Amino acid sequence: MTLPTSSGDYAVETRGLVKRFGRTVALAGIDLAIPTGCVFGVIGPNGAGKTTLMRLLLDIIRPTSGEIRVLDVSPRAGGSDLRSRIGFLPGELHLQSGLTARRLLNDFASISGPVEPGRIDELAATLGLDLDERVRRLSKGNKQKLSLIQAFMHRPRLLVLDEPTSGLDPLVQQQFQAMAREATANGQTIFLSSHVLSEVQDAADSVAILRQGSVVKTATVAELRESAVRHARIVTVGLSETEVALRVAGIPGVGRLDTRRLSPGPETRPETRPGTRPGTGAGTGAETGAETGPVIECRATLSGAVGAVGPFVAAVAGLPLQDLVIEEPNLEEAVLTLYAESDTEPPTEPPTSDRAGHV
Ligand SMILES: Nc1ncnc2c1ncn2[C@@H]1O[C@H](COP(=O)(O)OP(=O)(O)OP(=O)(O)O)[C@@H](O)[C@H]1O
């Protein structure tokens, strides 16, 4: 099947995209449609195929099979005109030039296409880069800033950014988010990759989770949040472990459940326990637990769905509570679960005499 003629609604489209390096299947048939003007993140562990996908979009390597359309043309046919409409941040930086950052960026500008006067200084000020420093003397993070500037400076229609926030401190990461928002407000599209969701969740509208060359899931960050679990912790006084477990297990939305006794309860007073002194308990009321009954900690997973918290809080409010903590949904955990669900042997093909790497 071939891709239909695009209307410009999508900055990137792939269908059945396969890339093999010898016996290694780096991409096992990728279908993507990335709408124009959005930030689309692809995340996946080492070797998932993120860089391979980006290199295919840029025609640095060619697909084994399948189709690609970038800004409405095939990367192979697009040539230098297409390349000037794309800003690329490669994952591996080999910047050892003796030139100053300013001079190197001006050289890049002569290749990438026109850059507005003052634009390089503006981006350098946003990211905090000294343009008069020699490139080889820049730290890793400052080299990353320089690379980001070269990708953004000519306001390309599509930005392909491999691990854009790698090596950047949290403040500069925020500046990057602002640059990304400005770009999409301007109708530009950003396609970025990362190992971890936390680096892309603030910038990306949608995320594709890649695992061993296949897209495991494509979702908006909000949808991932819905599918993620929250962790809740309550501490009760006066109920037995069994009572707490039964009461909490019956609450809608509760998944895994663990209880443990923090204080021994009335039958064993803390001051009589070997190796303890009164007032040195678990810090959760263990000292007073002897008077009021056992102190039980219960940790539960709770569906990340927005509606799950209310019923949980209402139900535990009826228990003799000493403490209640509900954490934000853990998106990283949701993604790791998806990785694990798709965990199989890396795809390889049996060797044949004519199978060579197609690059
Ligand atoms: N030029 C190449 N020759 C042979 N195998 C390659 C080549 N490039 C990539 N691969 C293989 O393709 C698979 C995908 O690699 P790729 O670099 O795309 O993953 P990645 O998701 O970018 O990983 P990382 O997060 O570690 O950068 C890996 O198994 C890798 O070893």
Tab-separated table of C-alpha atoms and ligand atoms in Angstrom:
chain	number	residue	atom	x	y	z
A	1	MET	CA	0.000	0.000	0.000
A	2	THR	CA	1.324	3.469	-0.803
A	3	LEU	CA	0.832	6.691	1.086
A	4	PRO	CA	-1.950	8.833	-0.349
A	5	THR	CA	-1.031	12.284	-1.603
A	6	SER	CA	-0.741	14.427	1.490
A	7	SER	CA	-2.679	17.635	2.029
A	8	GLY	CA	0.006	19.160	4.230
A	9	ASP	CA	-1.841	18.089	7.386
A	10	TYR	CA	1.067	15.882	8.377
A	11	ALA	CA	4.702	16.914	8.670
A	12	VAL	CA	5.858	13.297	8.765
A	13	GLU	CA	4.143	10.158	7.509
A	14	THR	CA	5.566	6.672	7.381
A	15	ARG	CA	3.937	3.448	6.347
A	16	GLY	CA	5.328	-0.042	6.869
A	17	LEU	CA	8.784	1.407	7.432
A	18	VAL	CA	11.385	-1.326	7.807
A	19	LYS	CA	15.119	-0.917	8.278
A	20	ARG	CA	17.493	-3.845	8.596
A	21	PHE	CA	21.203	-3.730	9.255
A	22	GLY	CA	22.291	-7.188	8.173
A	23	ARG	CA	20.403	-9.574	10.459
A	24	THR	CA	19.365	-6.824	12.865
A	25	VAL	CA	15.874	-5.478	12.341
A	26	ALA	CA	16.237	-1.898	13.597
A	27	LEU	CA	12.700	-0.917	12.524
A	28	ALA	CA	10.110	-3.603	12.040
A	29	GLY	CA	7.317	-1.769	10.180
A	30	ILE	CA	6.543	1.700	11.530
A	31	ASP	CA	3.331	3.581	10.710
A	32	LEU	CA	3.348	7.186	11.861
A	33	ALA	CA	1.343	10.284	11.013
A	34	ILE	CA	2.656	13.379	12.793
A	35	PRO	CA	0.339	16.380	12.453
A	36	THR	CA	1.828	19.682	11.363
A	37	GLY	CA	2.425	22.153	14.189
A	38	CYS	CA	2.746	19.692	17.073
A	39	VAL	CA	5.541	18.364	19.245
A	40	PHE	CA	5.755	14.614	18.775
A	41	GLY	CA	8.044	12.618	21.040
A	42	VAL	CA	9.398	9.163	20.391
A	43	ILE	CA	10.706	7.429	23.459
A	44	GLY	CA	12.323	4.062	23.888
A	45	PRO	CA	15.203	2.283	25.560
A	46	ASN	CA	18.691	1.906	24.051
A	47	GLY	CA	18.598	0.244	20.665
A	48	ALA	CA	14.824	0.739	20.205
A	49	GLY	CA	15.357	2.355	16.791
A	50	LYS	CA	14.898	6.071	17.572
A	51	THR	CA	18.055	7.289	15.846
A	52	THR	CA	17.487	4.985	12.898
A	53	LEU	CA	14.017	6.465	12.424
A	54	MET	CA	15.386	10.006	12.485
A	55	ARG	CA	18.215	9.184	10.078
A	56	LEU	CA	15.676	7.714	7.646
A	57	LEU	CA	13.576	10.886	7.770
A	58	LEU	CA	16.670	12.901	6.901
A	59	ASP	CA	17.737	10.530	4.100
A	60	ILE	CA	21.039	9.886	5.881
A	61	ILE	CA	20.154	6.212	5.453
A	62	ARG	CA	17.559	4.578	3.213
A	63	PRO	CA	14.737	2.212	4.196
A	64	THR	CA	14.825	-1.501	3.479
A	65	SER	CA	11.126	-1.234	2.652
A	66	GLY	CA	8.139	0.974	3.363
A	67	GLU	CA	7.370	4.581	2.656
A	68	ILE	CA	8.259	7.959	4.110
A	69	ARG	CA	6.938	11.398	3.394
A	70	VAL	CA	8.499	14.425	5.085
A	71	LEU	CA	6.927	17.848	4.545
A	72	ASP	CA	4.968	16.298	1.697
A	73	VAL	CA	7.884	14.832	-0.220
A	74	SER	CA	9.932	11.676	-0.129
A	75	PRO	CA	13.249	12.390	1.674
A	76	ARG	CA	15.036	10.730	-1.217
A	77	ALA	CA	13.489	13.088	-3.769
A	78	GLY	CA	13.506	16.184	-1.556
A	79	GLY	CA	17.233	16.913	-1.852
A	80	SER	CA	18.765	20.134	-0.553
A	81	ASP	CA	15.456	22.028	-0.749
A	82	LEU	CA	13.907	19.624	1.757
A	83	ARG	CA	17.018	19.648	3.952
A	84	SER	CA	16.881	23.459	4.214
A	85	ARG	CA	13.334	23.126	5.603
A	86	ILE	CA	14.488	20.741	8.349
A	87	GLY	CA	16.512	21.538	11.464
A	88	PHE	CA	18.419	18.542	12.808
A	89	LEU	CA	19.991	17.986	16.194
A	90	PRO	CA	22.041	14.788	16.041
A	91	GLY	CA	22.328	12.649	19.158
A	92	GLU	CA	26.098	12.390	19.037
A	93	LEU	CA	28.033	15.610	18.931
A	94	HIS	CA	31.559	15.737	17.580
A	95	LEU	CA	32.180	19.451	17.812
A	96	GLN	CA	35.922	19.983	18.111
A	97	SER	CA	36.288	23.126	16.028
A	98	GLY	CA	38.825	25.799	16.964
A	99	LEU	CA	36.347	28.430	15.708
A	100	THR	CA	34.195	30.470	18.054
A	101	ALA	CA	30.587	29.381	18.497
A	102	ARG	CA	29.450	32.502	16.624
A	103	ARG	CA	31.716	31.811	13.643
A	104	LEU	CA	30.659	28.167	13.456
A	105	LEU	CA	26.967	29.092	13.592
A	106	ASN	CA	27.488	31.657	10.829
A	107	ASP	CA	29.126	28.925	8.740
A	108	PHE	CA	26.153	26.630	9.413
A	109	ALA	CA	23.807	29.468	8.411
A	110	SER	CA	25.428	29.653	4.987
A	111	ILE	CA	24.344	26.014	4.461
A	112	SER	CA	20.977	25.916	6.261
A	113	GLY	CA	19.521	28.988	4.598
A	114	PRO	CA	18.774	32.553	5.671
A	115	VAL	CA	18.859	33.394	9.375
A	116	GLU	CA	17.299	36.676	10.531
A	117	PRO	CA	19.780	39.251	11.868
A	118	GLY	CA	20.014	39.013	15.641
A	119	ARG	CA	18.398	35.563	15.725
A	120	ILE	CA	21.576	33.720	16.794
A	121	ASP	CA	22.238	36.227	19.599
A	122	GLU	CA	18.622	35.959	20.735
A	123	LEU	CA	18.767	32.150	20.953
A	124	ALA	CA	22.201	32.242	22.638
A	125	ALA	CA	20.810	34.653	25.254
A	126	THR	CA	17.765	32.397	25.803
A	127	LEU	CA	19.920	29.327	26.363
A	128	GLY	CA	22.816	31.120	28.050
A	129	LEU	CA	25.626	30.384	25.590
A	130	ASP	CA	28.753	32.528	25.217
A	131	LEU	CA	29.100	32.874	21.441
A	132	ASP	CA	32.684	34.122	21.701
A	133	GLU	CA	33.959	30.915	23.297
A	134	ARG	CA	35.906	28.490	21.111
A	135	VAL	CA	33.776	25.459	20.301
A	136	ARG	CA	36.257	22.817	21.431
A	137	ARG	CA	36.452	24.505	24.837
A	138	LEU	CA	32.689	24.344	25.391
A	139	SER	CA	31.341	21.902	27.984
A	140	LYS	CA	29.040	19.062	26.852
A	141	GLY	CA	25.921	21.014	27.840
A	142	ASN	CA	27.132	24.152	26.062
A	143	LYS	CA	27.859	22.137	22.909
A	144	GLN	CA	24.281	20.881	23.146
A	145	LYS	CA	23.068	24.504	23.324
A	146	LEU	CA	25.112	25.341	20.238
A	147	SER	CA	23.571	22.406	18.388
A	148	LEU	CA	20.088	23.471	19.431
A	149	ILE	CA	20.745	26.973	18.100
A	150	GLN	CA	21.884	25.610	14.721
A	151	ALA	CA	18.719	23.491	14.543
A	152	PHE	CA	16.330	26.327	15.451
A	153	MET	CA	18.017	29.404	13.978
A	154	HIS	CA	16.593	29.316	10.438
A	155	ARG	CA	13.048	28.576	11.663
A	156	PRO	CA	12.745	25.296	9.745
A	157	ARG	CA	9.289	23.820	9.103
A	158	LEU	CA	10.352	20.575	10.803
A	159	LEU	CA	12.777	20.096	13.676
A	160	VAL	CA	14.204	16.600	14.164
A	161	LEU	CA	15.848	16.569	17.571
A	162	ASP	CA	17.628	13.465	18.876
A	163	GLU	CA	17.758	13.701	22.687
A	164	PRO	CA	17.489	17.522	22.718
A	165	THR	CA	17.636	17.993	26.481
A	166	SER	CA	20.491	15.570	27.095
A	167	GLY	CA	23.153	17.256	29.230
A	168	LEU	CA	21.083	20.390	29.866
A	169	ASP	CA	20.424	21.591	33.398
A	170	PRO	CA	16.758	21.942	34.494
A	171	LEU	CA	16.677	25.712	33.931
A	172	VAL	CA	17.956	25.381	30.362
A	173	GLN	CA	15.522	22.515	29.792
A	174	GLN	CA	12.744	24.984	30.618
A	175	GLN	CA	14.161	27.438	28.091
A	176	PHE	CA	14.105	24.635	25.556
A	177	GLN	CA	10.417	23.990	26.336
A	178	ALA	CA	9.737	27.693	25.696
A	179	MET	CA	11.593	27.524	22.358
A	180	ALA	CA	9.553	24.458	21.399
A	181	ARG	CA	6.271	26.210	22.280
A	182	GLU	CA	7.265	29.278	20.271
A	183	ALA	CA	8.130	27.067	17.287
A	184	THR	CA	4.807	25.218	17.273
A	185	ALA	CA	2.900	28.479	17.771
A	186	ASN	CA	4.652	29.500	14.563
A	187	GLY	CA	3.340	26.389	12.778
A	188	GLN	CA	6.626	24.469	12.942
A	189	THR	CA	6.611	20.770	13.824
A	190	ILE	CA	8.991	19.140	16.283
A	191	PHE	CA	9.899	15.469	16.240
A	192	LEU	CA	12.073	14.611	19.211
A	193	SER	CA	13.409	11.535	20.926
A	194	SER	CA	14.399	10.573	24.427
A	195	HIS	CA	15.118	7.561	26.594
A	196	VAL	CA	12.822	8.806	29.295
A	197	LEU	CA	9.356	10.227	29.272
A	198	SER	CA	10.075	12.829	31.945
A	199	GLU	CA	12.278	14.677	29.417
A	200	VAL	CA	9.573	14.882	26.772
A	201	GLN	CA	6.315	14.967	28.717
A	202	ASP	CA	6.392	18.743	29.241
A	203	ALA	CA	7.170	19.503	25.615
A	204	ALA	CA	5.327	16.797	23.684
A	205	ASP	CA	1.674	16.753	22.656
A	206	SER	CA	1.828	13.080	21.678
A	207	VAL	CA	4.282	10.301	22.273
A	208	ALA	CA	5.131	7.102	20.421
A	209	ILE	CA	6.693	4.431	22.567
A	210	LEU	CA	9.199	2.438	20.581
A	211	ARG	CA	10.459	-0.941	21.645
A	212	GLN	CA	12.717	-3.184	19.561
A	213	GLY	CA	11.834	-1.473	16.329
A	214	SER	CA	8.062	-1.426	16.808
A	215	VAL	CA	5.669	1.196	18.095
A	216	VAL	CA	4.201	-0.266	21.271
A	217	LYS	CA	1.783	2.603	21.815
A	218	THR	CA	1.008	6.069	20.508
A	219	ALA	CA	-0.841	8.338	22.906
A	220	THR	CA	-1.178	11.889	24.103
A	221	VAL	CA	0.609	12.660	27.352
A	222	ALA	CA	-2.846	13.079	28.946
A	223	GLU	CA	-3.844	9.580	27.804
A	224	LEU	CA	-0.627	8.120	29.226
A	225	ARG	CA	-1.406	9.859	32.487
A	226	GLU	CA	-4.830	8.194	32.492
A	227	SER	CA	-3.240	4.780	32.006
A	228	ALA	CA	-0.579	5.354	34.666
A	229	VAL	CA	-0.995	4.348	38.279
A	230	ARG	CA	-0.864	6.553	41.347
A	231	HIS	CA	0.636	5.353	44.588
A	232	ALA	CA	-1.381	5.914	47.742
A	233	ARG	CA	-0.205	5.427	51.308
A	234	ILE	CA	-2.403	5.461	54.362
A	235	VAL	CA	-1.591	4.860	58.024
A	236	THR	CA	-4.407	3.721	60.337
A	237	VAL	CA	-4.548	3.350	64.096
A	238	GLY	CA	-6.642	0.760	65.887
A	239	LEU	CA	-7.520	-1.675	63.057
A	240	SER	CA	-5.844	-5.001	62.365
A	241	GLU	CA	-3.817	-5.545	59.184
A	242	THR	CA	-6.550	-7.821	57.834
A	243	GLU	CA	-9.278	-5.273	58.472
A	244	VAL	CA	-7.318	-2.525	56.699
A	245	ALA	CA	-6.490	-4.791	53.750
A	246	LEU	CA	-10.126	-5.846	53.335
A	247	ARG	CA	-11.470	-2.291	53.572
A	248	VAL	CA	-8.943	-0.842	51.089
A	249	ALA	CA	-9.151	-3.762	48.631
A	250	GLY	CA	-12.870	-3.078	48.223
A	251	ILE	CA	-12.367	0.508	46.993
A	252	PRO	CA	-12.914	0.912	43.220
A	253	GLY	CA	-9.693	1.689	41.330
A	254	VAL	CA	-7.375	0.037	43.858
A	255	GLY	CA	-4.897	-2.421	42.321
A	256	ARG	CA	-1.881	-3.817	44.181
A	257	LEU	CA	-2.029	-3.646	47.937
A	258	ASP	CA	0.589	-4.089	50.705
A	259	THR	CA	0.042	-3.715	54.422
A	260	ARG	CA	2.480	-3.824	57.289
A	261	ARG	CA	2.257	-3.178	60.978
A	262	LEU	CA	4.279	-0.152	62.101
A	263	SER	CA	3.608	-0.621	65.815
A	264	PRO	CA	3.015	-3.815	67.722
A	265	GLY	CA	-0.401	-2.877	69.123
A	266	PRO	CA	-1.686	-3.081	72.681
A	267	GLU	CA	-0.337	-6.517	73.536
A	268	THR	CA	3.328	-5.348	73.336
A	269	ARG	CA	4.213	-1.938	74.724
A	270	PRO	CA	7.072	-0.174	72.854
A	271	GLU	CA	9.236	0.322	75.976
A	272	THR	CA	9.310	-3.446	76.557
A	273	ARG	CA	10.565	-4.257	73.044
A	274	PRO	CA	14.250	-5.235	73.019
A	275	GLY	CA	16.585	-2.510	71.690
A	276	THR	CA	13.988	0.291	71.699
A	277	ARG	CA	13.322	3.217	73.995
A	278	PRO	CA	10.032	5.064	74.365
A	279	GLY	CA	9.860	7.829	71.773
A	280	THR	CA	12.095	6.108	69.228
A	281	GLY	CA	9.385	4.340	67.211
A	282	ALA	CA	8.751	4.549	63.498
A	283	GLY	CA	7.858	8.231	63.787
A	284	THR	CA	4.276	7.576	62.761
A	285	GLY	CA	2.681	7.327	66.145
A	286	ALA	CA	4.250	3.980	67.026
A	287	GLU	CA	4.833	5.228	70.584
A	288	THR	CA	1.153	5.875	71.138
A	289	GLY	CA	0.069	2.806	69.171
A	290	ALA	CA	0.256	0.812	72.375
A	291	GLU	CA	-2.608	2.843	73.866
A	292	THR	CA	-4.806	3.059	70.779
A	293	GLY	CA	-4.220	-0.187	68.883
A	294	PRO	CA	-1.964	-1.290	66.065
A	295	VAL	CA	-0.586	1.270	63.614
A	296	ILE	CA	-0.900	-0.153	60.111
A	297	GLU	CA	0.645	1.208	56.943
A	298	CYS	CA	-1.136	0.337	53.718
A	299	ARG	CA	0.364	1.097	50.306
A	300	ALA	CA	-1.916	0.717	47.319
A	301	THR	CA	-1.768	1.432	43.620
A	302	LEU	CA	-4.628	3.481	42.332
A	303	SER	CA	-5.770	3.877	38.744
A	304	GLY	CA	-4.360	7.092	37.231
A	305	ALA	CA	-7.803	8.021	35.908
A	306	VAL	CA	-8.925	11.428	37.123
A	307	GLY	CA	-12.069	9.978	38.720
A	308	ALA	CA	-10.221	7.412	40.852
A	309	VAL	CA	-9.032	9.727	43.609
A	310	GLY	CA	-12.428	10.943	44.893
A	311	PRO	CA	-13.887	7.508	45.751
A	312	PHE	CA	-10.576	6.477	47.332
A	313	VAL	CA	-10.397	9.538	49.586
A	314	ALA	CA	-14.085	9.219	50.498
A	315	ALA	CA	-13.655	5.531	51.391
A	316	VAL	CA	-10.501	5.917	53.481
A	317	ALA	CA	-11.976	8.959	55.278
A	318	GLY	CA	-14.143	6.442	57.157
A	319	LEU	CA	-11.036	4.704	58.585
A	320	PRO	CA	-9.179	5.822	61.732
A	321	LEU	CA	-6.508	7.599	59.680
A	322	GLN	CA	-3.220	8.925	60.924
A	323	ASP	CA	-1.745	9.768	57.511
A	324	LEU	CA	-2.764	9.886	53.848
A	325	VAL	CA	-0.520	10.545	50.824
A	326	ILE	CA	-1.525	10.242	47.159
A	327	GLU	CA	1.247	10.738	44.620
A	328	GLU	CA	1.020	12.122	41.084
A	329	PRO	CA	0.528	9.411	38.421
A	330	ASN	CA	3.918	7.947	37.610
A	331	LEU	CA	4.216	8.145	33.819
A	332	GLU	CA	7.696	6.663	33.781
A	333	GLU	CA	6.290	3.563	35.451
A	334	ALA	CA	3.485	3.392	32.867
A	335	VAL	CA	6.049	3.437	30.093
A	336	LEU	CA	8.256	0.837	31.758
A	337	THR	CA	5.189	-1.389	32.065
A	338	LEU	CA	4.577	-1.007	28.346
A	339	TYR	CA	8.237	-1.850	27.642
A	340	ALA	CA	7.946	-4.944	29.822
A	341	GLU	CA	4.663	-6.057	28.223
A	342	SER	CA	6.349	-6.080	24.828
A	343	ASP	CA	9.550	-7.661	26.108
A	344	THR	CA	10.605	-10.343	23.677
A	345	GLU	CA	13.864	-11.360	22.101
A	346	PRO	CA	15.344	-8.682	19.792
A	347	PRO	CA	14.109	-9.231	16.237
A	348	THR	CA	16.703	-10.806	13.987
A	349	GLU	CA	16.415	-12.724	10.791
A	350	PRO	CA	18.212	-15.909	9.870
A	351	PRO	CA	21.376	-15.207	7.876
A	352	THR	CA	21.199	-15.535	4.122
A	353	SER	CA	24.039	-15.160	1.671
A	354	ASP	CA	22.770	-11.965	0.051
A	355	ARG	CA	21.594	-10.098	3.147
A	356	ALA	CA	23.831	-7.104	3.650
A	357	GLY	CA	23.208	-3.857	5.522
A	358	HIS	CA	21.272	-1.370	3.412
A	359	VAL	CA	22.567	2.064	4.209
B	1	LIG	N1	24.855	1.369	11.178
B	1	LIG	C1	24.382	0.320	11.855
B	1	LIG	N2	24.838	-0.923	11.603
B	1	LIG	C2	24.355	-1.991	12.255
B	1	LIG	N3	23.386	-1.928	13.202
B	1	LIG	C3	22.902	-0.733	13.497
B	1	LIG	C4	23.360	0.460	12.853
B	1	LIG	N4	22.682	1.505	13.363
B	1	LIG	C5	21.837	1.006	14.275
B	1	LIG	N5	21.967	-0.329	14.367
B	1	LIG	C6	21.189	-1.232	15.232
B	1	LIG	O1	19.827	-0.902	15.067
B	1	LIG	C7	19.146	-0.963	16.301
B	1	LIG	C8	18.500	0.388	16.601
B	1	LIG	O2	19.539	1.327	16.856
B	1	LIG	P1	19.250	2.867	17.104
B	1	LIG	O3	20.586	3.549	17.198
B	1	LIG	O4	18.307	3.354	16.092
B	1	LIG	O5	18.545	2.834	18.516
B	1	LIG	P2	18.216	4.031	19.509
B	1	LIG	O6	16.827	3.832	19.952
B	1	LIG	O7	18.555	5.331	18.879
B	1	LIG	O8	19.230	3.711	20.684
B	1	LIG	P3	19.970	4.708	21.712
B	1	LIG	O9	18.915	5.217	22.613
B	1	LIG	O10	20.925	3.807	22.409
B	1	LIG	O11	20.649	5.777	20.914
B	1	LIG	C9	20.175	-1.402	17.331
B	1	LIG	O12	20.082	-2.804	17.467
B	1	LIG	C10	21.480	-1.016	16.697
B	1	LIG	O13	22.522	-1.840	17.144
